[in-house]
Amino acid sequence: SATPVTVTVTGAAGQIGYALLFRIASGQLLGPDTPVKLNLLEIPQAVKAAEGTAMELDDCAFPLLRGIDIFDDANAAFSGTNVALLVGARPRSKGMERGDLLEANGGIFGPQGKAINAGAADDVRVLVVGNPANTNALIAQASAPDVPADRFTAMTRLDHNRALAQLSKKLGVGLDEISKLTIWGNHSATQYPDLFHAEVGGKIAAEQVEREWLENDFIPTVAKRGAAIIEARGASSAASAANAAVDHVYDWVNGTPAGDWTSAAIPSDGSYGVPEGIISSFPVTSENGEWKIVQGLEIDEFSRGRIDASVAELVEERDTVATLGLI
Ligand code: NAX
Protein backbone atom coordinates (compact mmCIF):
# COMPACT_ATOMS: atom_id res chain seq x y z
CA SER A 1 0.00 0.00 0.00
CA ALA A 2 0.96 3.68 -0.38
CA THR A 3 3.68 5.23 1.77
CA PRO A 4 2.09 7.01 4.74
CA VAL A 5 2.09 10.79 4.86
CA THR A 6 3.57 12.13 8.10
CA VAL A 7 1.38 14.70 9.83
CA THR A 8 2.74 16.59 12.84
CA VAL A 9 0.23 18.17 15.23
CA THR A 10 1.44 20.55 17.93
CA GLY A 11 -0.69 21.14 21.00
CA ALA A 12 -1.90 17.59 20.47
CA ALA A 13 -3.26 17.26 24.01
CA GLY A 14 -5.33 20.44 23.77
CA GLN A 15 -9.00 20.69 22.90
CA ILE A 16 -8.52 21.34 19.18
CA GLY A 17 -5.98 18.51 19.11
CA TYR A 18 -8.54 16.16 20.62
CA ALA A 19 -11.06 17.00 17.92
CA LEU A 20 -8.51 17.07 15.09
CA LEU A 21 -6.49 13.90 15.53
CA PHE A 22 -9.42 11.54 15.01
CA ARG A 23 -10.41 13.33 11.81
CA ILE A 24 -6.87 13.02 10.45
CA ALA A 25 -6.53 9.38 11.44
CA SER A 26 -9.87 8.47 9.86
CA GLY A 27 -8.66 9.81 6.51
CA GLN A 28 -10.56 13.09 6.31
CA LEU A 29 -7.47 15.32 6.10
CA LEU A 30 -5.91 13.76 3.01
CA GLY A 31 -8.57 11.50 1.60
CA PRO A 32 -9.55 7.83 1.84
CA ASP A 33 -6.58 6.50 -0.13
CA THR A 34 -3.80 8.07 1.91
CA PRO A 35 -2.41 6.32 4.99
CA VAL A 36 -1.10 8.64 7.71
CA LYS A 37 1.55 8.57 10.40
CA LEU A 38 0.95 10.97 13.30
CA ASN A 39 3.64 12.85 15.18
CA LEU A 40 2.26 14.58 18.26
CA LEU A 41 4.22 17.47 19.78
CA GLU A 42 3.46 18.68 23.29
CA ILE A 43 5.17 20.42 26.15
CA PRO A 44 6.59 17.93 28.71
CA GLN A 45 3.72 18.46 31.21
CA ALA A 46 1.15 17.45 28.60
CA VAL A 47 2.92 14.42 27.11
CA LYS A 48 1.01 12.07 29.38
CA ALA A 49 -2.33 13.48 28.22
CA ALA A 50 -1.16 13.11 24.61
CA GLU A 51 -0.38 9.47 25.37
CA GLY A 52 -3.96 9.05 26.53
CA THR A 53 -5.24 10.47 23.24
CA ALA A 54 -2.89 8.12 21.37
CA MET A 55 -4.38 5.18 23.29
CA GLU A 56 -7.84 6.23 22.13
CA LEU A 57 -6.60 6.61 18.55
CA ASP A 58 -5.33 3.01 18.77
CA ASP A 59 -8.74 1.98 20.05
CA CYS A 60 -10.45 3.37 16.97
CA ALA A 61 -8.58 0.81 14.85
CA PHE A 62 -8.47 3.27 11.93
CA PRO A 63 -7.24 1.33 8.89
CA LEU A 64 -5.36 4.37 7.50
CA LEU A 65 -3.44 5.13 10.70
CA ARG A 66 0.06 3.67 10.38
CA GLY A 67 1.65 4.81 13.63
CA ILE A 68 1.72 7.48 16.33
CA ASP A 69 4.78 8.97 17.99
CA ILE A 70 4.73 11.51 20.80
CA PHE A 71 7.45 14.11 21.30
CA ASP A 72 8.36 17.03 23.51
CA ASP A 73 11.18 18.00 21.15
CA ALA A 74 10.36 20.00 18.01
CA ASN A 75 13.30 18.72 15.94
CA ALA A 76 12.20 15.14 16.45
CA ALA A 77 8.52 15.92 15.91
CA PHE A 78 9.05 17.67 12.55
CA SER A 79 11.64 15.26 11.18
CA GLY A 80 10.33 14.04 7.82
CA THR A 81 6.96 15.73 8.25
CA ASN A 82 4.80 16.41 5.18
CA VAL A 83 1.99 18.32 6.89
CA ALA A 84 2.61 20.44 9.99
CA LEU A 85 -0.43 21.65 11.92
CA LEU A 86 0.77 24.23 14.44
CA VAL A 87 -2.06 24.36 16.94
CA GLY A 88 -0.31 24.78 20.30
CA ALA A 89 0.30 28.41 21.24
CA ARG A 90 0.69 30.64 24.23
CA PRO A 91 -2.70 32.11 25.16
CA ARG A 92 -3.05 35.71 26.27
CA SER A 93 -3.04 35.84 30.05
CA LYS A 94 -4.59 38.58 32.15
CA GLY A 95 -2.92 41.94 31.72
CA MET A 96 -0.69 40.73 28.89
CA GLU A 97 0.01 43.37 26.23
CA ARG A 98 -0.03 42.42 22.57
CA GLY A 99 3.74 42.81 22.34
CA ASP A 100 4.20 40.36 25.24
CA LEU A 101 1.86 37.89 23.54
CA LEU A 102 3.75 38.13 20.26
CA GLU A 103 7.06 37.70 22.05
CA ALA A 104 5.86 34.66 24.01
CA ASN A 105 4.65 33.06 20.79
CA GLY A 106 7.92 33.94 19.08
CA GLY A 107 9.50 31.61 21.62
CA ILE A 108 7.32 28.79 20.27
CA PHE A 109 6.98 29.48 16.53
CA GLY A 110 10.62 30.55 15.99
CA PRO A 111 12.08 27.24 17.20
CA GLN A 112 9.32 25.26 15.46
CA GLY A 113 10.12 27.06 12.17
CA LYS A 114 13.80 26.21 12.65
CA ALA A 115 12.94 22.58 13.28
CA ILE A 116 10.78 22.48 10.12
CA ASN A 117 13.65 24.05 8.19
CA ALA A 118 16.09 21.50 9.53
CA GLY A 119 14.18 18.30 9.11
CA ALA A 120 10.78 18.45 7.41
CA ALA A 121 10.13 16.73 4.08
CA ASP A 122 10.73 18.75 0.89
CA ASP A 123 7.01 19.00 0.23
CA VAL A 124 6.13 20.22 3.75
CA ARG A 125 2.97 22.27 4.10
CA VAL A 126 2.41 24.28 7.25
CA LEU A 127 -0.91 25.49 8.67
CA VAL A 128 -0.80 27.72 11.74
CA VAL A 129 -3.93 27.59 13.90
CA GLY A 130 -2.48 28.87 17.20
CA ASN A 131 -3.15 32.57 17.75
CA PRO A 132 -2.19 35.18 16.76
CA ALA A 133 -2.16 32.82 13.79
CA ASN A 134 -1.12 35.11 10.91
CA THR A 135 1.85 36.57 12.72
CA ASN A 136 2.86 33.24 14.28
CA ALA A 137 3.00 31.89 10.72
CA LEU A 138 5.20 34.82 9.71
CA ILE A 139 7.58 34.06 12.58
CA ALA A 140 7.79 30.36 11.69
CA GLN A 141 8.34 31.23 8.02
CA ALA A 142 11.15 33.67 8.85
CA SER A 143 12.86 30.90 10.84
CA ALA A 144 12.71 28.50 7.88
CA PRO A 145 14.64 30.22 5.07
CA ASP A 146 15.16 26.99 3.09
CA VAL A 147 11.46 26.18 2.88
CA PRO A 148 9.54 27.97 0.10
CA ALA A 149 7.76 30.91 1.76
CA ASP A 150 4.37 29.96 0.32
CA ARG A 151 4.32 26.74 2.35
CA PHE A 152 3.49 28.78 5.45
CA THR A 153 -0.20 29.56 5.87
CA ALA A 154 -2.56 30.56 8.67
CA MET A 155 -6.15 29.56 9.27
CA THR A 156 -9.09 31.78 8.39
CA ARG A 157 -11.20 28.87 7.17
CA LEU A 158 -13.17 28.81 10.41
CA ASP A 159 -14.11 32.45 9.83
CA HIS A 160 -15.01 31.54 6.25
CA ASN A 161 -17.23 28.67 7.37
CA ARG A 162 -18.85 30.84 10.04
CA ALA A 163 -19.69 33.43 7.37
CA LEU A 164 -21.16 30.74 5.09
CA ALA A 165 -23.36 29.50 7.93
CA GLN A 166 -24.65 33.00 8.80
CA LEU A 167 -25.48 33.79 5.19
CA SER A 168 -27.16 30.43 4.62
CA LYS A 169 -29.38 30.99 7.68
CA LYS A 170 -30.20 34.57 6.73
CA LEU A 171 -31.34 33.71 3.20
CA GLY A 172 -32.71 30.28 4.03
CA VAL A 173 -30.61 28.68 1.30
CA GLY A 174 -28.48 25.56 1.28
CA LEU A 175 -24.75 25.94 1.62
CA ASP A 176 -24.31 24.47 -1.84
CA GLU A 177 -25.98 27.58 -3.30
CA ILE A 178 -23.33 29.92 -1.85
CA SER A 179 -20.00 30.51 -3.56
CA LYS A 180 -17.12 32.98 -3.76
CA LEU A 181 -17.24 34.18 -0.20
CA THR A 182 -14.04 35.77 1.12
CA ILE A 183 -12.46 36.55 4.47
CA TRP A 184 -9.86 39.28 4.05
CA GLY A 185 -7.05 40.25 6.42
CA ASN A 186 -6.25 39.07 9.91
CA HIS A 187 -7.80 36.23 11.92
CA SER A 188 -8.96 38.75 14.51
CA ALA A 189 -11.89 41.03 15.19
CA THR A 190 -10.74 43.27 12.28
CA GLN A 191 -11.23 40.53 9.68
CA TYR A 192 -13.51 41.43 6.78
CA PRO A 193 -16.06 38.88 5.56
CA ASP A 194 -16.93 40.06 2.04
CA LEU A 195 -20.42 39.57 0.55
CA PHE A 196 -19.83 41.90 -2.42
CA HIS A 197 -18.20 39.13 -4.43
CA ALA A 198 -20.02 36.21 -2.84
CA GLU A 199 -22.82 34.70 -4.89
CA VAL A 200 -26.05 33.04 -3.85
CA GLY A 201 -27.77 31.17 -6.64
CA GLY A 202 -25.42 32.95 -9.05
CA LYS A 203 -26.37 36.49 -7.88
CA ILE A 204 -24.29 38.82 -5.69
CA ALA A 205 -25.02 38.09 -2.02
CA ALA A 206 -24.73 41.72 -0.86
CA GLU A 207 -27.66 42.60 -3.14
CA GLN A 208 -29.87 40.00 -1.50
CA VAL A 209 -29.53 41.24 2.10
CA GLU A 210 -30.22 44.61 3.73
CA ARG A 211 -27.18 46.86 3.97
CA GLU A 212 -28.01 47.34 7.68
CA TRP A 213 -27.80 43.57 8.27
CA LEU A 214 -24.57 43.27 6.31
CA GLU A 215 -22.78 46.03 8.22
CA ASN A 216 -24.23 45.80 11.71
CA ASP A 217 -25.15 42.15 12.08
CA PHE A 218 -23.32 39.89 9.63
CA ILE A 219 -19.81 41.36 9.87
CA PRO A 220 -19.71 41.67 13.69
CA THR A 221 -21.40 38.29 14.19
CA VAL A 222 -18.73 36.55 12.11
CA ALA A 223 -15.88 38.54 13.61
CA LYS A 224 -17.05 37.97 17.20
CA ARG A 225 -18.25 34.40 16.82
CA GLY A 226 -15.28 33.04 18.78
CA ALA A 227 -16.26 35.11 21.82
CA ALA A 228 -19.92 34.05 21.46
CA ILE A 229 -18.87 30.38 21.49
CA ILE A 230 -16.82 30.91 24.65
CA GLU A 231 -19.77 32.67 26.27
CA ALA A 232 -22.15 29.81 25.41
CA ARG A 233 -19.94 26.78 25.75
CA GLY A 234 -17.62 27.89 28.51
CA ALA A 235 -14.70 26.94 26.28
CA SER A 236 -13.38 28.17 22.96
CA SER A 237 -14.24 26.69 19.56
CA ALA A 238 -12.61 23.31 19.18
CA ALA A 239 -14.48 20.88 16.91
CA SER A 240 -15.30 23.66 14.43
CA ALA A 241 -11.67 24.83 14.48
CA ALA A 242 -10.48 21.27 13.85
CA ASN A 243 -13.01 20.96 11.04
CA ALA A 244 -11.71 24.14 9.43
CA ALA A 245 -8.11 22.90 9.65
CA VAL A 246 -9.19 19.70 7.89
CA ASP A 247 -10.96 21.74 5.18
CA HIS A 248 -7.89 23.97 4.66
CA VAL A 249 -5.41 21.14 4.23
CA TYR A 250 -7.79 18.97 2.20
CA ASP A 251 -8.35 21.77 -0.31
CA TRP A 252 -4.66 22.70 -0.39
CA VAL A 253 -3.70 19.15 -1.31
CA ASN A 254 -6.70 18.16 -3.43
CA GLY A 255 -7.67 21.49 -5.01
CA THR A 256 -10.72 23.76 -4.74
CA PRO A 257 -13.85 23.09 -6.82
CA ALA A 258 -14.06 24.75 -10.24
CA GLY A 259 -15.97 28.03 -10.25
CA ASP A 260 -15.51 28.67 -6.54
CA TRP A 261 -12.85 29.80 -4.12
CA THR A 262 -12.18 29.72 -0.39
CA SER A 263 -10.29 31.80 2.18
CA ALA A 264 -6.82 31.20 3.56
CA ALA A 265 -4.11 33.41 5.01
CA ILE A 266 -1.12 33.13 2.70
CA PRO A 267 1.95 35.30 2.05
CA SER A 268 0.91 38.34 0.02
CA ASP A 269 2.47 38.93 -3.40
CA GLY A 270 1.25 42.53 -3.22
CA SER A 271 -2.21 41.74 -4.62
CA TYR A 272 -5.04 44.09 -3.63
CA GLY A 273 -2.59 46.52 -2.06
CA VAL A 274 -1.62 44.10 0.73
CA PRO A 275 2.11 44.65 1.37
CA GLU A 276 4.21 41.81 0.00
CA GLY A 277 5.18 39.19 2.56
CA ILE A 278 2.34 39.86 5.01
CA ILE A 279 0.41 36.66 5.75
CA SER A 280 -3.10 37.88 5.09
CA SER A 281 -6.37 36.18 4.26
CA PHE A 282 -7.40 36.36 0.59
CA PRO A 283 -9.84 34.75 -1.81
CA VAL A 284 -7.83 31.73 -2.94
CA THR A 285 -8.03 28.72 -5.18
CA SER A 286 -5.79 25.70 -4.97
CA GLU A 287 -4.41 24.01 -8.06
CA ASN A 288 -1.69 21.38 -8.27
CA GLY A 289 -1.11 21.67 -4.54
CA GLU A 290 -0.54 25.43 -4.51
CA TRP A 291 -2.66 28.31 -3.32
CA LYS A 292 -3.29 31.14 -5.78
CA ILE A 293 -4.87 34.50 -4.97
CA VAL A 294 -7.99 35.15 -7.05
CA GLN A 295 -7.17 38.15 -9.23
CA GLY A 296 -9.13 40.98 -10.75
CA LEU A 297 -11.88 41.53 -8.17
CA GLU A 298 -13.16 45.08 -8.05
CA ILE A 299 -12.95 46.48 -4.54
CA ASP A 300 -15.38 49.27 -3.69
CA GLU A 301 -14.76 51.97 -1.15
CA PHE A 302 -16.50 50.17 1.72
CA SER A 303 -14.54 46.96 1.19
CA ARG A 304 -11.30 48.93 0.66
CA GLY A 305 -11.67 50.56 4.07
CA ARG A 306 -12.34 47.25 5.82
CA ILE A 307 -9.48 45.43 4.08
CA ASP A 308 -7.06 48.27 4.77
CA ALA A 309 -7.96 48.36 8.48
CA SER A 310 -7.30 44.65 8.95
CA VAL A 311 -4.11 44.74 6.89
CA ALA A 312 -2.91 47.73 8.94
CA GLU A 313 -3.23 45.56 12.04
CA LEU A 314 -1.14 42.84 10.38
CA VAL A 315 1.51 45.39 9.39
CA GLU A 316 1.62 46.59 12.99
CA GLU A 317 2.04 43.02 14.24
CA ARG A 318 4.80 42.44 11.70
CA ASP A 319 6.57 45.61 12.77
CA THR A 320 6.32 44.57 16.43
CA VAL A 321 7.86 41.13 15.82
CA ALA A 322 10.52 42.73 13.60
CA THR A 323 11.44 45.09 16.46
CA LEU A 324 11.60 42.09 18.78
CA GLY A 325 14.03 40.41 16.37
CA LEU A 326 11.63 37.52 15.73
CA ILE A 327 11.58 37.90 11.95
P1 NAX B 1 -5.69 24.34 24.46
O1 NAX B 1 -5.16 25.25 25.50
O2 NAX B 1 -6.80 23.40 24.77
O3 NAX B 1 -4.48 23.47 23.88
C1 NAX B 1 -3.27 24.02 23.52
C2 NAX B 1 -2.22 22.94 23.68
O4 NAX B 1 -0.99 23.42 23.16
C3 NAX B 1 -1.99 22.54 25.14
O5 NAX B 1 -2.12 21.14 25.29
C4 NAX B 1 -0.54 23.00 25.39
O6 NAX B 1 0.15 22.13 26.28
C5 NAX B 1 0.04 22.92 23.99
N1 NAX B 1 1.25 23.71 23.78
C6 NAX B 1 1.58 24.91 24.32
N2 NAX B 1 2.81 25.27 23.93
C7 NAX B 1 3.27 24.30 23.12
C8 NAX B 1 4.49 24.10 22.43
N3 NAX B 1 5.49 24.99 22.51
N4 NAX B 1 4.64 22.98 21.69
C9 NAX B 1 3.64 22.06 21.63
N5 NAX B 1 2.47 22.18 22.30
C10 NAX B 1 2.28 23.30 23.02
O7 NAX B 1 -6.07 25.30 23.22
P2 NAX B 1 -7.01 24.99 21.98
O8 NAX B 1 -8.40 25.31 22.32
O9 NAX B 1 -6.68 23.63 21.45
O10 NAX B 1 -6.52 26.12 20.96
C11 NAX B 1 -5.23 26.11 20.39
C12 NAX B 1 -4.95 27.41 19.67
O11 NAX B 1 -5.85 27.59 18.59
C13 NAX B 1 -5.09 28.66 20.53
O12 NAX B 1 -3.99 29.49 20.26
C14 NAX B 1 -6.36 29.29 20.03
O13 NAX B 1 -6.38 30.68 20.24
C15 NAX B 1 -6.27 28.95 18.57
N6 NAX B 1 -7.51 29.04 17.79
C16 NAX B 1 -7.42 29.48 16.51
C17 NAX B 1 -8.52 29.56 15.68
C18 NAX B 1 -8.38 30.03 14.26
O14 NAX B 1 -9.42 30.14 13.61
N7 NAX B 1 -7.20 30.31 13.72
C19 NAX B 1 -9.86 29.22 16.18
C20 NAX B 1 -9.84 28.32 17.37
C21 NAX B 1 -8.79 28.66 18.38
O15 NAX B 1 -9.24 29.72 19.16
mmCIF file with all atom_site columns, C-alpha atoms in Angstrom, residues 14 34 80 160 218 229 249 290 302 307 321:
data_model
loop_
_atom_site.group_PDB
_atom_site.id
_atom_site.type_symbol
_atom_site.label_atom_id
_atom_site.label_alt_id
_atom_site.label_comp_id
_atom_site.label_asym_id
_atom_site.label_entity_id
_atom_site.label_seq_id
_atom_site.pdbx_PDB_ins_code
_atom_site.Cartn_x
_atom_site.Cartn_y
_atom_site.Cartn_z
_atom_site.occupancy
_atom_site.B_iso_or_equiv
_atom_site.pdbx_formal_charge
_atom_site.auth_seq_id
_atom_site.auth_comp_id
_atom_site.auth_asym_id
_atom_site.auth_atom_id
_atom_site.pdbx_PDB_model_num
ATOM 1  C CA . GLY A 1 14  ? -5.326  20.441 23.769 1.00 0.00 ? 14  GLY A CA 1
ATOM 2  C CA . THR A 1 34  ? -3.801  8.074  1.908  1.00 0.00 ? 34  THR A CA 1
ATOM 3  C CA . GLY A 1 80  ? 10.332  14.044 7.816  1.00 0.00 ? 80  GLY A CA 1
ATOM 4  C CA . HIS A 1 160 ? -15.010 31.544 6.251  1.00 0.00 ? 160 HIS A CA 1
ATOM 5  C CA . PHE A 1 218 ? -23.320 39.888 9.629  1.00 0.00 ? 218 PHE A CA 1
ATOM 6  C CA . ILE A 1 229 ? -18.866 30.378 21.493 1.00 0.00 ? 229 ILE A CA 1
ATOM 7  C CA . VAL A 1 249 ? -5.405  21.142 4.228  1.00 0.00 ? 249 VAL A CA 1
ATOM 8  C CA . GLU A 1 290 ? -0.535  25.430 -4.514 1.00 0.00 ? 290 GLU A CA 1
ATOM 9  C CA . PHE A 1 302 ? -16.500 50.171 1.717  1.00 0.00 ? 302 PHE A CA 1
ATOM 10 C CA . ILE A 1 307 ? -9.475  45.432 4.084  1.00 0.00 ? 307 ILE A CA 1
ATOM 11 C CA . VAL A 1 321 ? 7.863   41.133 15.825 1.00 0.00 ? 321 VAL A CA 1
#
